[in-house]
Short mmCIF file of C-alpha atoms in Angstrom, two decimals:
data_model
loop_
_atom_site.label_atom_id
_atom_site.label_comp_id
_atom_site.label_asym_id
_atom_site.label_seq_id
_atom_site.Cartn_x
_atom_site.Cartn_y
_atom_site.Cartn_z
CA ASP L 222 -1.52 18.16 9.22
CA GLN L 223 -1.36 15.04 7.02
CA GLN L 224 2.20 14.91 5.63
CA VAL L 225 1.54 11.81 3.63
CA LYS L 226 -1.73 11.57 1.55
CA GLN L 227 -3.32 8.83 -0.38
CA ASN L 228 -6.30 10.53 -2.00
CA SER L 229 -8.01 7.35 -3.33
CA PRO L 230 -9.75 5.41 -0.53
CA SER L 231 -10.41 2.51 -2.84
CA LEU L 232 -9.43 1.02 -6.26
CA SER L 233 -10.94 -1.87 -8.24
CA VAL L 234 -8.96 -3.56 -10.93
CA GLN L 235 -9.53 -6.50 -13.17
CA GLU L 236 -7.27 -9.53 -12.60
CA GLY L 237 -4.31 -9.48 -14.94
CA ARG L 238 -4.42 -5.71 -15.46
CA ILE L 239 -2.14 -3.09 -13.93
CA SER L 240 -2.92 -1.55 -10.52
CA ILE L 241 -1.57 1.96 -9.84
CA LEU L 242 -1.76 3.34 -6.36
CA ASN L 243 -0.75 6.89 -5.72
CA CYS L 244 0.73 8.88 -2.83
CA ASP L 245 1.65 12.48 -2.25
CA TYR L 246 3.82 14.03 0.50
CA THR L 247 4.52 17.57 1.73
CA ASN L 248 7.75 17.30 3.71
CA SER L 249 10.92 17.75 1.62
CA MET L 250 12.91 16.21 4.50
CA PHE L 251 11.60 12.73 3.82
CA ASP L 252 14.48 10.57 2.51
CA TYR L 253 12.96 7.11 2.27
CA PHE L 254 9.59 5.87 1.17
CA LEU L 255 7.89 2.55 1.68
CA TRP L 256 4.74 0.72 0.70
CA TYR L 257 3.00 -1.72 3.04
CA LYS L 258 0.19 -4.17 2.54
CA LYS L 259 -2.35 -5.01 5.17
CA TYR L 260 -4.87 -7.79 5.43
CA PRO L 261 -7.73 -7.64 7.92
CA ALA L 262 -6.86 -8.49 11.52
CA GLU L 263 -3.13 -8.56 10.73
CA GLY L 264 -0.28 -6.05 11.12
CA PRO L 265 0.97 -4.21 8.05
CA THR L 266 3.71 -6.04 6.16
CA PHE L 267 6.52 -4.38 4.14
CA LEU L 268 6.17 -4.62 0.33
CA ILE L 269 8.71 -2.37 -1.35
CA SER L 270 10.70 0.78 -0.79
CA ILE L 271 12.66 3.53 -2.55
CA SER L 272 15.24 5.93 -1.34
CA SER L 273 15.03 9.65 -2.28
CA ILE L 274 18.15 9.34 -4.45
CA LYS L 275 16.36 7.01 -6.85
CA ASP L 276 13.31 7.43 -9.13
CA LYS L 277 12.39 3.77 -9.57
CA ASN L 278 12.70 0.50 -7.73
CA GLU L 279 11.38 -2.79 -9.00
CA ASP L 280 10.77 -6.12 -7.24
CA GLY L 281 8.99 -8.73 -9.28
CA ARG L 282 5.46 -7.56 -10.06
CA PHE L 283 5.85 -4.47 -7.93
CA THR L 284 7.48 -1.22 -9.01
CA VAL L 285 7.60 1.98 -7.09
CA PHE L 286 8.19 5.34 -8.83
CA LEU L 287 9.29 8.52 -7.13
CA ASN L 288 8.95 12.03 -8.55
CA LYS L 289 10.64 14.32 -6.05
CA SER L 290 9.83 17.55 -7.83
CA ALA L 291 6.15 16.72 -7.66
CA LYS L 292 6.46 15.10 -4.17
CA HIS L 293 4.65 12.06 -5.53
CA LEU L 294 5.11 8.37 -5.58
CA SER L 295 3.21 5.55 -7.05
CA LEU L 296 3.12 1.78 -6.74
CA HIS L 297 2.53 -0.31 -9.88
CA ILE L 298 1.40 -3.91 -9.61
CA VAL L 299 1.46 -5.89 -12.83
CA PRO L 300 -0.17 -8.25 -13.47
CA SER L 301 -2.62 -7.91 -10.68
CA GLN L 302 -3.73 -11.07 -8.89
CA PRO L 303 -6.65 -11.80 -6.50
CA GLY L 304 -4.22 -12.26 -3.60
CA ASP L 305 -3.20 -8.61 -4.02
CA SER L 306 -6.58 -7.50 -2.68
CA ALA L 307 -5.72 -5.63 0.55
CA VAL L 308 -5.24 -2.18 1.98
CA TYR L 309 -2.05 -0.53 0.80
CA PHE L 310 -0.30 2.12 2.85
CA CYS L 311 2.30 4.59 1.70
CA ALA L 312 4.86 5.66 4.31
CA ALA L 313 7.67 8.24 4.44
CA SER L 314 10.66 8.43 6.69
CA ALA L 315 12.74 11.31 7.92
CA ARG L 316 15.50 11.73 10.44
CA VAL L 317 14.43 14.16 13.15
CA GLN L 318 16.91 14.98 15.87
CA GLY L 319 18.51 11.59 15.56
CA ALA L 320 15.29 9.62 15.52
CA GLN L 321 13.70 8.12 12.44
CA LYS L 322 10.21 9.42 12.21
CA LEU L 323 7.98 7.23 10.04
CA VAL L 324 4.52 8.53 8.92
CA PHE L 325 1.86 6.82 6.94
CA GLY L 326 -0.97 7.89 4.58
CA GLN L 327 -4.63 6.95 4.93
CA GLY L 328 -4.42 3.81 2.85
CA THR L 329 -6.03 2.58 -0.39
CA ARG L 330 -8.22 -0.49 -0.41
CA LEU L 331 -7.39 -2.44 -3.59
CA THR L 332 -9.83 -5.02 -4.88
CA ILE L 333 -8.79 -7.36 -7.68
CA ASN L 334 -11.84 -8.81 -9.54
CA PRO L 335 -11.57 -12.17 -11.19
CA ASN O 126 11.82 -15.62 15.89
CA ALA O 127 8.79 -13.81 17.28
CA GLY O 128 9.54 -10.37 15.82
CA VAL O 129 7.21 -7.69 17.38
CA THR O 130 4.79 -8.97 20.01
CA GLN O 131 1.87 -6.96 21.37
CA THR O 132 -0.28 -7.72 24.34
CA PRO O 133 -3.19 -7.86 24.82
CA LYS O 134 -4.81 -8.58 21.42
CA PHE O 135 -8.24 -7.32 22.54
CA GLN O 136 -9.32 -5.08 25.36
CA VAL O 137 -12.60 -3.40 26.42
CA LEU O 138 -12.27 -0.45 28.84
CA LYS O 139 -14.86 1.76 30.52
CA THR O 140 -14.44 5.53 30.10
CA GLY O 141 -11.98 6.78 32.74
CA GLN O 142 -10.17 3.56 33.22
CA SER O 143 -6.44 3.25 32.64
CA MET O 144 -4.41 0.57 30.90
CA THR O 145 -0.98 -0.12 29.35
CA LEU O 146 -0.41 -1.73 26.00
CA GLN O 147 2.76 -3.72 25.94
CA CYS O 148 5.12 -4.16 22.99
CA ALA O 149 8.35 -6.10 22.78
CA GLN O 150 10.76 -6.89 19.91
CA ASP O 151 13.51 -9.44 19.70
CA MET O 152 15.31 -8.04 16.60
CA ASN O 153 17.71 -5.75 18.48
CA HIS O 154 16.10 -2.73 16.84
CA ASN O 155 16.76 0.76 18.08
CA SER O 156 13.64 2.58 16.89
CA MET O 157 10.18 1.67 18.08
CA TYR O 158 6.79 3.20 17.26
CA TRP O 159 3.18 3.30 18.36
CA TYR O 160 0.38 3.93 15.79
CA ARG O 161 -3.35 3.87 15.84
CA GLN O 162 -5.53 2.90 12.91
CA ASP O 163 -8.89 4.38 12.36
CA PRO O 164 -11.25 4.12 9.42
CA GLY O 165 -10.37 6.78 6.77
CA MET O 166 -7.46 8.04 8.85
CA GLY O 167 -4.85 5.46 8.09
CA LEU O 168 -2.03 4.80 10.51
CA ARG O 169 -1.32 7.78 12.64
CA LEU O 170 1.87 8.05 14.71
CA ILE O 171 1.28 8.49 18.40
CA TYR O 172 4.87 8.26 19.82
CA TYR O 173 8.20 7.02 18.69
CA SER O 174 11.47 6.17 20.31
CA ALA O 175 14.98 6.31 18.89
CA SER O 176 16.61 4.41 21.74
CA GLU O 177 16.20 3.41 25.40
CA GLY O 178 15.19 6.31 27.44
CA THR O 179 14.20 8.62 24.59
CA THR O 180 10.77 9.27 23.25
CA ASP O 181 9.23 11.78 20.83
CA LYS O 182 5.68 12.91 20.11
CA GLY O 183 4.15 11.91 16.81
CA GLU O 184 1.04 13.23 15.08
CA VAL O 185 -1.60 12.44 17.81
CA PRO O 186 0.10 12.12 21.27
CA ASN O 187 -2.69 13.67 23.37
CA GLY O 188 -4.13 11.35 25.93
CA TYR O 189 -1.16 8.93 25.74
CA ASN O 190 2.09 8.38 27.55
CA VAL O 191 4.96 6.00 26.59
CA SER O 192 7.85 4.30 28.29
CA ARG O 193 11.00 2.96 26.77
CA LEU O 194 12.60 1.27 29.73
CA ASN O 195 14.93 -0.89 27.69
CA LYS O 196 15.85 -1.70 24.08
CA ARG O 197 13.24 -4.51 23.69
CA GLU O 198 10.09 -2.94 25.23
CA PHE O 199 8.07 0.15 24.41
CA SER O 200 4.77 0.56 26.25
CA LEU O 201 1.76 2.84 25.61
CA ARG O 202 -0.33 3.99 28.51
CA LEU O 203 -3.83 5.47 28.51
CA GLU O 204 -4.26 7.26 31.88
CA SER O 205 -7.96 7.95 31.52
CA ALA O 206 -9.52 6.22 28.52
CA ALA O 207 -12.00 8.04 26.37
CA PRO O 208 -14.41 6.68 23.60
CA SER O 209 -12.32 8.59 21.02
CA GLN O 210 -9.42 6.25 21.83
CA THR O 211 -11.32 3.27 20.49
CA SER O 212 -8.99 2.08 17.81
CA VAL O 213 -6.60 -0.54 16.73
CA TYR O 214 -3.11 0.10 18.02
CA PHE O 215 0.06 -1.15 16.27
CA CYS O 216 3.55 -1.20 17.56
CA ALA O 217 6.52 -1.35 15.18
CA SER O 218 10.27 -1.50 15.35
CA ARG O 219 13.03 -0.62 12.95
CA ALA O 220 16.81 -1.11 12.70
CA PRO O 221 18.95 2.05 12.93
CA SER O 222 20.17 1.94 9.32
CA LEU O 223 18.84 4.73 7.22
CA TRP O 224 17.07 2.77 4.55
CA VAL O 225 15.27 -0.16 6.14
CA GLU O 226 11.69 -1.10 6.70
CA ALA O 227 9.78 -1.27 10.03
CA PHE O 228 8.24 -4.44 11.31
CA PHE O 229 4.83 -4.45 12.83
CA GLY O 230 3.03 -6.39 15.59
CA GLN O 231 -0.34 -7.99 15.10
CA GLY O 232 -2.22 -5.14 16.74
CA THR O 233 -4.37 -4.49 19.85
CA ARG O 234 -7.99 -3.85 19.29
CA LEU O 235 -9.21 -1.47 22.11
CA THR O 236 -12.79 -0.49 22.67
CA VAL O 237 -13.68 2.18 25.20
CA VAL O 238 -17.31 2.20 26.29
#
């Protein structure tokens, strides 16, 4: 049962335009959400996060929006740059019996075209 | 500062063989995780550990065992490897604070033939 879902396997965006990556979750117990970026043959690296008590967090070109009622979050990248081409994973965290469970979505491959 | 270190980086096993994937972190993190990455499936949680001596099953624990012998190390064991376990395995660690990110190792690419 996939608790975190990224329904778009791929996304292609023109350089300079906005990239919007989406993520849905099913578990109301999740209290912290993260986005990771992954290049081939490397481990995922942290990009930006948001706690469940907020609806927006911004860091430079990256903004994450959280809609708790819809159980939906999105990552906006503006302006998009060629170096942003990578696989992006959405993740959600919940405290389960004292341990911090961290689950990921399937990933979205973002391609920025010059 | 090495962060999260995984060994080996690559491994080929025959069906039925056993092996242990090693993971160590030097950030004094309490929580550690093992994931596998497969095309179209994303990162799936195999096992996680809140502290030394405690482990919990994730989404896909069947066919795996783990050991958290100390705070630094969290190993993943395949007792009898199967071709379905061909994957890239990632270890991660995370500080105990509520709202922090996890740090990942570089991955182990395992092929079972």
